[in-house]
Amino acid sequence: MPLIQPRTPPGTLELLPREQMVFQHMLDVIRRGFERFGFVPVETPVFELKDVLLTKSGGETEKQVYFVQSTGAIQQGHDAELALRFDLTVPLARYVAEHEHQLAFPFRRYQIQRVYRGERAQKGRFREFYQCDIDVIGKDKLDPAYDAELPAIIVRIFEELKVGNFTIHFSNRKVLLGLLAGFGVEDAEKQKLILREIDKFDKIGADKVKAALVELGLNADAAQSLLHLITHSGSKDEVLAALRTQKSEHPVFRQGLGETAQMIDALKALGVPENRTRLNLKIARGLDYYTGTVYETLIDDHPEFGSVCSGGRYDDLASYYTKSKLPGVGLSIGLTRLFDQLRTSKLLPLVPNTVQILIAQLDPQLSSSYLALAAELRHAGFNVENYLEPAKLEKQLKYADKSGIPFVVLLGPDEKAKGIVRVKDLAAKEQSEVTPAGLIEKLRTLIPI
Amino acid sequence: MPLIQPRTPPGTLELLPREQMVFQHMLDVIRRGFERFGFVPVETPVFELKDVLLTKSGGETEKQVYFVQSTGAIQQGHDAELALRFDLTVPLARYVAEHEHQLAFPFRRYQIQRVYRGERAQKGRFREFYQCDIDVIGKDKLDPAYDAELPAIIVRIFEELKVGNFTIHFSNRKVLLGLLAGFGVEDAEKQKLILREIDKFDKIGADKVKAALVELGLNADAAQSLLHLITHSGSKDEVLAALRTQKSEHPVFRQGLGETAQMIDALKALGVPENRTRLNLKIARGLDYYTGTVYETLIDDHPEFGSVCSGGRYDDLASYYTKSKLPGVGLSIGLTRLFDQLRTSKLLPLVPNTVQILIAQLDPQLSSSYLALAAELRHAGFNVENYLEPAKLEKQLKYADKSGIPFVVLLGPDEKAKGIVRVKDLAAKEQSEVTPAGLIEKLRTLIPI
């Protein structure tokens, strides 16, 4: 029988165990951060019913959807009834609408699962990737105070992830929309187009944005004044002060200004370090879905990563499924892409091996002692592997080295006779002798648990 | 626009947050158990290439496969290239074969992910469910000592899960196969059929099994002697002693006997409580895939749950993908089904809410104080939620109650004036007053962290 070439589908990220431990560590840090702020876990099925998932007809998104069909259904000529989720927002909307009466509002959920998109295969594009989402959903209303809480969580998480300095850039779409209305651009479609141009600022530069704004109906003075505002490089308070000098009395602008001011105050009260967040009016987010605060997160030394955590405020989560009005605010970390970028840039955090100790097998006659010793060390809280294959010590040490296990415990007939145990520190290339009674204490000095 | 009914596909288990916390706790316990024994994490993509996944042609399994296809591929009339994994064993085989030269052997991996089967929709059958697998894979050989390690891990995990008393039943297919050969049944097909009959013993009873054995070519004396052996209800040592009285010198029998004896010794050395494992020769496992030790785990008071954790020893993991011989031994917990059964039987373990404290908003003027207090309590290690919506205290307490948050911190103008903070214990319906400086200490007495 010819062999089948073992290989993963394109656009998926599969890791070797040592890297998987790093990924798992990052997932753990993110989850712990979400839980520390009182968010509750939700998991949804990987697939949804097609008519539930694809509420909006057509569009680029639908082309990227993966449909799912069982062999039986295919044989019977049925169309696919199921489709893989392409984000965690639609499943959240479905979840909240489905379980509305059993949930307490504001509903604060986190969800860390993989999503699927039938992307064209190319470097850095994933067809399967983790999203780590948090959202707060209100019933009928949701206080703007929640908008400050989300970046505070992200600051905590990214500091713990140790991925270098980072900045959460935020803005409030109402500020720009209100200003545009004040400048006479009242048409919602035109406003959206202008916001999209502004969002491209860092890519295409001031001149092109200005030209586009004028073309979209802004007069040259207004365009200039807008560009001046959005390129303000000062502190949050300074940008806010500059906004306050705007003469606009447009209610949307005033509301955006008020929410922004409240958010800045709340960030201070939450103890978020000043330089971790920036009021950056160039952030408009392409998605029309967002109606207030919007966020993007950049790794300072690697702007080429793009935003590693984005989101914003929306007016109504689940209008396709329920008549209840469910405003919310959310943020999402695209972990698979971030991990891949950090790995390529050799910036992955150092994470200890989850296997802490290997007990070598120096003499098969002593098997029972090795098993009993492992049980004792596990009871003391260590993660311990027994090497149970008869093999030369050299081979066992090579195994520990290749696996990245930091410590090897040696107990052979010689050690037994002498009443000692040896602990080999593979990284330090050191070996120490302890009494069996002193082993746990010795290991505690080497391994923090 | 008419509303779309929000609903999950049949055969999926979606939980409300409090239940999701219990599920997450069980996943955490399982993972911690696997890691404590030095197993390393692996995750594989949810889908595999069709030709890689479906190495065996036809069969019941293939009918249950879900195929995956993107919109683009459907439009172009392509056949599905991808299929959802239906277990974690085929992906493991593919993984080990694909990364063989980068892995260290024995390769000890755990994998906790969901798998997919296009089952007929019926109660207790899931189309999406979690499997929690551990396997040890050797290169060319794998010492039988590893067979004892796996049940030791499962004992640790199920004790920590607190799902009631349980017993891991194990056997070794070589013992029965060797005995059958000794009785003159040398034909491998017949041997398999006999093992399948024996596996049905608890369902169909002694008489029917005996009749089937005779029909399959065993003489009546041999069948009687075999039934006598496999229904032995004694301790492991007693069953082993009974086996040793068998006169068979068949090498497969002797090997099975030796492996069983070694396993019993190793279980003792690992400190596994005597009554947690049982040598039960009726356990044969239907799958021909297994070649030595086989395991099933029963909840003592709920045999109707069936086996909640099963597995065994196999000769060659990945013969479809590589010429290397990769013997292994593995166990799998079907967590979704177990969770569902425990829930139905009201046996789910009690798990504290991950949200420990709600800081109520008694006065919107004090918002900043509430945010700062939350930051302080989080820094002290508590999982804290701020209620940031202006609302009556009654509504906030109802919210905490519905969410299952155990403690509410109250700090209003009155408390400020008195220099105190109140802590409300919702379960005990008690309220205590502390100074702001004594709050953390007080909470530490209430919440173990």
Short mmCIF file of N, CA and C in Angstrom, two decimals, chain A residues 359 370-380 384 386, chain B residues 269-271:
data_model
loop_
_atom_site.label_atom_id
_atom_site.label_comp_id
_atom_site.label_asym_id
_atom_site.label_seq_id
_atom_site.Cartn_x
_atom_site.Cartn_y
_atom_site.Cartn_z
N ILE A 359 12.64 11.58 35.56
CA ILE A 359 13.34 10.60 36.39
C ILE A 359 13.89 9.54 35.45
N TYR A 370 11.47 4.14 40.96
CA TYR A 370 11.30 5.32 40.10
C TYR A 370 9.85 5.77 40.06
N LEU A 371 8.96 4.79 39.97
CA LEU A 371 7.53 5.13 39.92
C LEU A 371 7.09 5.75 41.24
N ALA A 372 7.57 5.17 42.36
CA ALA A 372 7.19 5.69 43.66
C ALA A 372 7.76 7.10 43.87
N LEU A 373 8.98 7.31 43.41
CA LEU A 373 9.59 8.63 43.54
C LEU A 373 8.80 9.66 42.72
N ALA A 374 8.39 9.27 41.51
CA ALA A 374 7.60 10.18 40.68
C ALA A 374 6.30 10.55 41.38
N ALA A 375 5.65 9.54 41.98
CA ALA A 375 4.39 9.80 42.69
C ALA A 375 4.61 10.81 43.82
N GLU A 376 5.75 10.65 44.52
CA GLU A 376 6.06 11.53 45.64
C GLU A 376 6.29 12.98 45.15
N LEU A 377 7.04 13.11 44.07
CA LEU A 377 7.33 14.45 43.54
C LEU A 377 6.07 15.10 42.97
N ARG A 378 5.22 14.30 42.34
CA ARG A 378 3.95 14.85 41.84
C ARG A 378 3.10 15.33 43.00
N HIS A 379 3.09 14.53 44.07
CA HIS A 379 2.32 14.92 45.24
C HIS A 379 2.82 16.25 45.80
N ALA A 380 4.13 16.50 45.65
CA ALA A 380 4.71 17.76 46.12
C ALA A 380 4.44 18.90 45.14
N VAL A 384 6.13 15.68 36.56
CA VAL A 384 7.22 14.72 36.50
C VAL A 384 6.96 13.63 35.47
N ASN A 386 8.39 9.87 34.10
CA ASN A 386 9.26 8.71 34.27
C ASN A 386 9.74 8.25 32.91
N ALA B 269 3.32 0.51 42.75
CA ALA B 269 4.46 1.42 42.94
C ALA B 269 4.02 2.87 42.76
N LEU B 270 3.07 3.10 41.85
CA LEU B 270 2.59 4.46 41.61
C LEU B 270 1.61 4.93 42.68
N GLY B 271 1.32 4.05 43.63
CA GLY B 271 0.45 4.45 44.74
C GLY B 271 -1.02 4.54 44.36
#
